[in-house]
């Protein structure tokens, strides 16, 4: 690659569930992603650049994952353009800032819709639960249910919940699931 440092911007708005899920891609202690940041924990550009530099010096590469709603310590999206309350070029602006601070080439990637919807790398549990949610939705609709959403229990079974209980509500990552440094999932949850 032309750059050994990459900032990957994920979906998720103001919650880090998808960013956290990228930790599942690791197969070893030095595998990417190396740093994962969460909107639930604002971080300064200086702190992120320092973390990136430490990983880069150790591995000669660094992959950084940020959620599209990541903000700095002042609540701002690193100079990114904001469209309808969401930064539209956050990864790019963060990559530019890191590059300027470290004097290293940094690129940004933001997977497109095709990559985001690909089932090639879906986990079997995700496939099973998706199927069950679809089945439960068809069953609910055939019984005339309305104003409800299919939800999942921890064991993967489904239930119906009112739209009022979920619409417009963000459920953030529990802070205890985020590493003390704020740049990864806490080890006990991996």
PDB file of C-alpha atoms in Angstrom:
ATOM      1  CA  UNK A   1       0.000   0.000   0.000  1.00  0.00           C
ATOM      2  CA  UNK A   2       1.172   3.565  -0.597  1.00  0.00           C
ATOM      3  CA  UNK A   3       0.644   4.309   3.071  1.00  0.00           C
ATOM      4  CA  UNK A   4       1.331   2.122   6.047  1.00  0.00           C
ATOM      5  CA  UNK A   5      -1.133   4.061   8.206  1.00  0.00           C
ATOM      6  CA  UNK A   6      -4.831   3.798   7.488  1.00  0.00           C
ATOM      7  CA  UNK A   7      -7.843   5.398   9.166  1.00  0.00           C
ATOM      8  CA  UNK A   8     -10.961   3.298   8.575  1.00  0.00           C
ATOM      9  CA  UNK A   9     -14.253   5.095   9.176  1.00  0.00           C
ATOM     10  CA  UNK A  10     -17.180   2.847  10.127  1.00  0.00           C
ATOM     11  CA  UNK A  11     -20.903   3.364  10.375  1.00  0.00           C
ATOM     12  CA  UNK A  12     -22.455   3.868  13.789  1.00  0.00           C
ATOM     13  CA  UNK A  13     -23.272   7.549  14.199  1.00  0.00           C
ATOM     14  CA  UNK A  14     -22.722   8.313  17.881  1.00  0.00           C
ATOM     15  CA  UNK A  15     -22.216   4.777  19.212  1.00  0.00           C
ATOM     16  CA  UNK A  16     -19.223   2.490  18.800  1.00  0.00           C
ATOM     17  CA  UNK A  17     -20.768  -0.969  18.383  1.00  0.00           C
ATOM     18  CA  UNK A  18     -19.647  -1.398  14.753  1.00  0.00           C
ATOM     19  CA  UNK A  19     -16.218   0.049  15.450  1.00  0.00           C
ATOM     20  CA  UNK A  20     -15.865  -2.384  18.368  1.00  0.00           C
ATOM     21  CA  UNK A  21     -16.889  -5.314  16.162  1.00  0.00           C
ATOM     22  CA  UNK A  22     -13.814  -4.726  13.989  1.00  0.00           C
ATOM     23  CA  UNK A  23     -11.776  -6.263  16.826  1.00  0.00           C
ATOM     24  CA  UNK A  24     -13.241  -9.608  15.685  1.00  0.00           C
ATOM     25  CA  UNK A  25     -10.994  -9.381  12.597  1.00  0.00           C
ATOM     26  CA  UNK A  26      -7.872  -9.889  14.675  1.00  0.00           C
ATOM     27  CA  UNK A  27      -6.203 -13.274  14.639  1.00  0.00           C
ATOM     28  CA  UNK A  28      -3.171 -12.301  16.718  1.00  0.00           C
ATOM     29  CA  UNK A  29      -1.914  -9.619  19.105  1.00  0.00           C
ATOM     30  CA  UNK A  30      -0.340  -7.450  16.390  1.00  0.00           C
ATOM     31  CA  UNK A  31      -3.121  -7.846  13.815  1.00  0.00           C
ATOM     32  CA  UNK A  32      -5.211  -4.948  12.581  1.00  0.00           C
ATOM     33  CA  UNK A  33      -7.093  -3.043  13.631  1.00  0.00           C
ATOM     34  CA  UNK A  34      -4.470  -1.731  16.029  1.00  0.00           C
ATOM     35  CA  UNK A  35      -6.441   1.166  17.469  1.00  0.00           C
ATOM     36  CA  UNK A  36     -10.221   1.486  17.813  1.00  0.00           C
ATOM     37  CA  UNK A  37     -11.821   4.724  18.989  1.00  0.00           C
ATOM     38  CA  UNK A  38     -15.357   5.199  20.248  1.00  0.00           C
ATOM     39  CA  UNK A  39     -17.699   8.202  20.113  1.00  0.00           C
ATOM     40  CA  UNK A  40     -18.546   7.439  23.729  1.00  0.00           C
ATOM     41  CA  UNK A  41     -14.978   8.501  24.579  1.00  0.00           C
ATOM     42  CA  UNK A  42     -13.943  11.745  22.849  1.00  0.00           C
ATOM     43  CA  UNK A  43     -10.204  11.918  22.107  1.00  0.00           C
ATOM     44  CA  UNK A  44      -7.938  14.760  21.083  1.00  0.00           C
ATOM     45  CA  UNK A  45      -6.117  14.645  17.762  1.00  0.00           C
ATOM     46  CA  UNK A  46      -2.859  14.838  19.721  1.00  0.00           C
ATOM     47  CA  UNK A  47      -3.770  11.727  21.732  1.00  0.00           C
ATOM     48  CA  UNK A  48      -4.791   9.776  18.645  1.00  0.00           C
ATOM     49  CA  UNK A  49      -1.632  10.815  16.782  1.00  0.00           C
ATOM     50  CA  UNK A  50       0.490   9.785  19.762  1.00  0.00           C
ATOM     51  CA  UNK A  51      -1.203   6.361  19.871  1.00  0.00           C
ATOM     52  CA  UNK A  52      -0.739   5.941  16.110  1.00  0.00           C
ATOM     53  CA  UNK A  53       2.926   6.890  16.331  1.00  0.00           C
ATOM     54  CA  UNK A  54       3.535   4.335  19.092  1.00  0.00           C
ATOM     55  CA  UNK A  55       1.942   1.535  17.051  1.00  0.00           C
ATOM     56  CA  UNK A  56       3.689   2.633  13.853  1.00  0.00           C
ATOM     57  CA  UNK A  57       7.117   2.721  15.540  1.00  0.00           C
ATOM     58  CA  UNK A  58       6.545  -0.790  16.901  1.00  0.00           C
ATOM     59  CA  UNK A  59       4.993  -2.458  13.821  1.00  0.00           C
ATOM     60  CA  UNK A  60       5.875  -0.155  10.897  1.00  0.00           C
ATOM     61  CA  UNK A  61       2.132   0.053  10.161  1.00  0.00           C
ATOM     62  CA  UNK A  62      -1.063   1.081  11.924  1.00  0.00           C
ATOM     63  CA  UNK A  63      -4.745   0.612  11.206  1.00  0.00           C
ATOM     64  CA  UNK A  64      -7.032   2.965  13.090  1.00  0.00           C
ATOM     65  CA  UNK A  65     -10.800   2.458  13.277  1.00  0.00           C
ATOM     66  CA  UNK A  66     -13.096   5.372  14.053  1.00  0.00           C
ATOM     67  CA  UNK A  67     -16.850   5.576  14.063  1.00  0.00           C
ATOM     68  CA  UNK A  68     -18.397   8.287  11.883  1.00  0.00           C
ATOM     69  CA  UNK A  69     -19.542  10.096  15.054  1.00  0.00           C
ATOM     70  CA  UNK A  70     -16.110  10.323  16.706  1.00  0.00           C
ATOM     71  CA  UNK A  71     -15.371  13.747  18.162  1.00  0.00           C
ATOM     72  CA  UNK A  72     -12.421  15.429  19.807  1.00  0.00           C
ATOM     73  CA  UNK A  73     -12.258  16.544  23.433  1.00  0.00           C
ATOM     74  CA  UNK A  74     -14.246  19.699  22.582  1.00  0.00           C
ATOM     75  CA  UNK A  75     -17.057  17.738  20.920  1.00  0.00           C
ATOM     76  CA  UNK A  76     -15.991  18.667  17.376  1.00  0.00           C
ATOM     77  CA  UNK A  77     -15.393  16.209  14.492  1.00  0.00           C
ATOM     78  CA  UNK A  78     -11.749  17.129  13.761  1.00  0.00           C
ATOM     79  CA  UNK A  79     -12.665  19.867  11.279  1.00  0.00           C
ATOM     80  CA  UNK A  80     -14.878  17.566   9.199  1.00  0.00           C
ATOM     81  CA  UNK A  81     -17.878  18.862   7.275  1.00  0.00           C
ATOM     82  CA  UNK A  82     -21.126  18.261   9.142  1.00  0.00           C
ATOM     83  CA  UNK A  83     -24.238  17.349   7.174  1.00  0.00           C
ATOM     84  CA  UNK A  84     -27.497  16.768   9.057  1.00  0.00           C
ATOM     85  CA  UNK A  85     -25.646  16.417  12.343  1.00  0.00           C
ATOM     86  CA  UNK A  86     -23.075  13.892  11.111  1.00  0.00           C
ATOM     87  CA  UNK A  87     -19.524  14.387   9.858  1.00  0.00           C
ATOM     88  CA  UNK A  88     -19.362  13.476   6.187  1.00  0.00           C
ATOM     89  CA  UNK A  89     -15.567  13.272   5.800  1.00  0.00           C
ATOM     90  CA  UNK A  90     -14.367  12.458   9.305  1.00  0.00           C
ATOM     91  CA  UNK A  91     -11.869   9.731   8.371  1.00  0.00           C
ATOM     92  CA  UNK A  92     -10.283  11.950   5.740  1.00  0.00           C
ATOM     93  CA  UNK A  93      -9.907  14.902   8.093  1.00  0.00           C
ATOM     94  CA  UNK A  94      -8.539  12.714  10.874  1.00  0.00           C
ATOM     95  CA  UNK A  95      -6.023  11.156   8.458  1.00  0.00           C
ATOM     96  CA  UNK A  96      -4.921  14.626   7.334  1.00  0.00           C
ATOM     97  CA  UNK A  97      -4.476  15.745  10.928  1.00  0.00           C
ATOM     98  CA  UNK A  98      -2.460  12.663  11.892  1.00  0.00           C
ATOM     99  CA  UNK A  99      -0.308  13.021   8.770  1.00  0.00           C
ATOM    100  CA  UNK A 100       0.417  16.664   9.520  1.00  0.00           C
ATOM    101  CA  UNK A 101       1.330  15.938  13.141  1.00  0.00           C
ATOM    102  CA  UNK A 102       3.531  12.912  12.444  1.00  0.00           C
ATOM    103  CA  UNK A 103       4.953  13.819   9.042  1.00  0.00           C
ATOM    104  CA  UNK A 104       3.885  10.414   7.739  1.00  0.00           C
ATOM    105  CA  UNK A 105       1.608   9.435   4.894  1.00  0.00           C
ATOM    106  CA  UNK A 106      -1.848   8.481   6.175  1.00  0.00           C
ATOM    107  CA  UNK A 107      -4.818   7.430   4.085  1.00  0.00           C
ATOM    108  CA  UNK A 108      -8.487   7.142   4.956  1.00  0.00           C
ATOM    109  CA  UNK A 109     -10.973   4.504   3.859  1.00  0.00           C
ATOM    110  CA  UNK A 110     -14.724   4.573   4.217  1.00  0.00           C
ATOM    111  CA  UNK A 111     -16.291   1.354   2.961  1.00  0.00           C
ATOM    112  CA  UNK A 112     -19.035   1.947   0.413  1.00  0.00           C
ATOM    113  CA  UNK A 113     -22.492   0.457   0.429  1.00  0.00           C
ATOM    114  CA  UNK A 114     -21.465  -2.686  -1.446  1.00  0.00           C
ATOM    115  CA  UNK A 115     -18.750  -3.510   1.085  1.00  0.00           C
ATOM    116  CA  UNK A 116     -21.090  -2.673   3.962  1.00  0.00           C
ATOM    117  CA  UNK A 117     -23.778  -5.017   2.673  1.00  0.00           C
ATOM    118  CA  UNK A 118     -21.549  -7.937   1.669  1.00  0.00           C
ATOM    119  CA  UNK A 119     -22.293 -11.214   3.402  1.00  0.00           C
ATOM    120  CA  UNK A 120     -18.965 -12.776   2.445  1.00  0.00           C
ATOM    121  CA  UNK A 121     -17.505 -12.355   5.911  1.00  0.00           C
ATOM    122  CA  UNK A 122     -20.700 -12.487   7.968  1.00  0.00           C
ATOM    123  CA  UNK A 123     -20.495 -14.523  11.136  1.00  0.00           C
ATOM    124  CA  UNK A 124     -22.714 -17.608  11.300  1.00  0.00           C
ATOM    125  CA  UNK A 125     -24.476 -16.174  14.354  1.00  0.00           C
ATOM    126  CA  UNK A 126     -25.252 -12.968  12.428  1.00  0.00           C
ATOM    127  CA  UNK A 127     -26.668 -15.004   9.546  1.00  0.00           C
ATOM    128  CA  UNK A 128     -28.819 -17.095  11.882  1.00  0.00           C
ATOM    129  CA  UNK A 129     -30.101 -14.111  13.858  1.00  0.00           C
ATOM    130  CA  UNK A 130     -30.851 -12.148  10.664  1.00  0.00           C
ATOM    131  CA  UNK A 131     -32.876 -15.064   9.358  1.00  0.00           C
ATOM    132  CA  UNK A 132     -34.774 -15.366  12.649  1.00  0.00           C
ATOM    133  CA  UNK A 133     -35.524 -11.615  12.708  1.00  0.00           C
ATOM    134  CA  UNK A 134     -36.896 -11.832   9.164  1.00  0.00           C
ATOM    135  CA  UNK A 135     -38.988 -14.886  10.028  1.00  0.00           C
ATOM    136  CA  UNK A 136     -40.372 -13.208  13.155  1.00  0.00           C
ATOM    137  CA  UNK A 137     -41.187 -10.028  11.180  1.00  0.00           C
ATOM    138  CA  UNK A 138     -43.152 -11.978   8.550  1.00  0.00           C
ATOM    139  CA  UNK A 139     -44.986 -13.887  11.280  1.00  0.00           C
ATOM    140  CA  UNK A 140     -45.836 -10.665  13.142  1.00  0.00           C
ATOM    141  CA  UNK A 141     -47.059  -8.980   9.950  1.00  0.00           C
ATOM    142  CA  UNK A 142     -49.195 -11.993   9.027  1.00  0.00           C
ATOM    143  CA  UNK A 143     -50.863 -11.685  12.453  1.00  0.00           C
ATOM    144  CA  UNK A 144     -51.586  -7.998  11.884  1.00  0.00           C
ATOM    145  CA  UNK A 145     -48.942  -6.676  14.284  1.00  0.00           C
ATOM    146  CA  UNK A 146     -47.982  -3.057  13.681  1.00  0.00           C
ATOM    147  CA  UNK A 147     -45.893  -0.339  15.327  1.00  0.00           C
ATOM    148  CA  UNK A 148     -43.478  -3.010  16.559  1.00  0.00           C
ATOM    149  CA  UNK A 149     -39.908  -4.062  15.851  1.00  0.00           C
ATOM    150  CA  UNK A 150     -38.326  -7.490  16.083  1.00  0.00           C
ATOM    151  CA  UNK A 151     -35.583  -7.518  18.713  1.00  0.00           C
ATOM    152  CA  UNK A 152     -33.095 -10.115  19.919  1.00  0.00           C
ATOM    153  CA  UNK A 153     -32.414 -11.555  23.336  1.00  0.00           C
ATOM    154  CA  UNK A 154     -28.858 -12.504  24.309  1.00  0.00           C
ATOM    155  CA  UNK A 155     -29.561 -16.151  23.463  1.00  0.00           C
ATOM    156  CA  UNK A 156     -30.528 -15.180  19.890  1.00  0.00           C
ATOM    157  CA  UNK A 157     -34.263 -15.670  20.323  1.00  0.00           C
ATOM    158  CA  UNK A 158     -36.591 -12.947  19.070  1.00  0.00           C
ATOM    159  CA  UNK A 159     -39.334 -10.865  20.630  1.00  0.00           C
ATOM    160  CA  UNK A 160     -41.462  -7.919  19.570  1.00  0.00           C
ATOM    161  CA  UNK A 161     -41.064  -4.504  21.146  1.00  0.00           C
ATOM    162  CA  UNK A 162     -42.998  -1.299  20.548  1.00  0.00           C
ATOM    163  CA  UNK A 163     -41.440   1.221  18.175  1.00  0.00           C
ATOM    164  CA  UNK A 164     -41.762   3.846  20.909  1.00  0.00           C
ATOM    165  CA  UNK A 165     -39.267   1.880  23.012  1.00  0.00           C
ATOM    166  CA  UNK A 166     -36.545   1.931  20.324  1.00  0.00           C
ATOM    167  CA  UNK A 167     -37.158   4.647  17.705  1.00  0.00           C
ATOM    168  CA  UNK A 168     -34.675   7.493  17.915  1.00  0.00           C
ATOM    169  CA  UNK A 169     -32.894   5.995  20.927  1.00  0.00           C
ATOM    170  CA  UNK A 170     -29.149   5.355  20.841  1.00  0.00           C
ATOM    171  CA  UNK A 171     -27.740   2.642  23.073  1.00  0.00           C
ATOM    172  CA  UNK A 172     -24.089   3.477  23.579  1.00  0.00           C
ATOM    173  CA  UNK A 173     -21.268   1.102  24.306  1.00  0.00           C
ATOM    174  CA  UNK A 174     -20.980   0.586  28.045  1.00  0.00           C
ATOM    175  CA  UNK A 175     -17.885   2.519  29.107  1.00  0.00           C
ATOM    176  CA  UNK A 176     -16.556  -0.516  30.968  1.00  0.00           C
ATOM    177  CA  UNK A 177     -16.346  -2.306  27.605  1.00  0.00           C
ATOM    178  CA  UNK A 178     -13.878   0.322  26.359  1.00  0.00           C
ATOM    179  CA  UNK A 179     -10.217  -0.075  27.311  1.00  0.00           C
ATOM    180  CA  UNK A 180      -8.838   2.224  29.961  1.00  0.00           C
ATOM    181  CA  UNK A 181      -6.722   3.967  27.316  1.00  0.00           C
ATOM    182  CA  UNK A 182      -9.903   4.560  25.295  1.00  0.00           C
ATOM    183  CA  UNK A 183      -8.454   3.125  22.091  1.00  0.00           C
ATOM    184  CA  UNK A 184      -9.678  -0.468  22.079  1.00  0.00           C
ATOM    185  CA  UNK A 185     -12.241  -2.896  23.426  1.00  0.00           C
ATOM    186  CA  UNK A 186     -11.431  -3.879  27.015  1.00  0.00           C
ATOM    187  CA  UNK A 187      -9.533  -7.213  26.952  1.00  0.00           C
ATOM    188  CA  UNK A 188     -12.119  -9.041  29.049  1.00  0.00           C
ATOM    189  CA  UNK A 189     -14.767  -8.411  26.388  1.00  0.00           C
ATOM    190  CA  UNK A 190     -12.728  -9.702  23.434  1.00  0.00           C
TER     191      UNK A 190
END
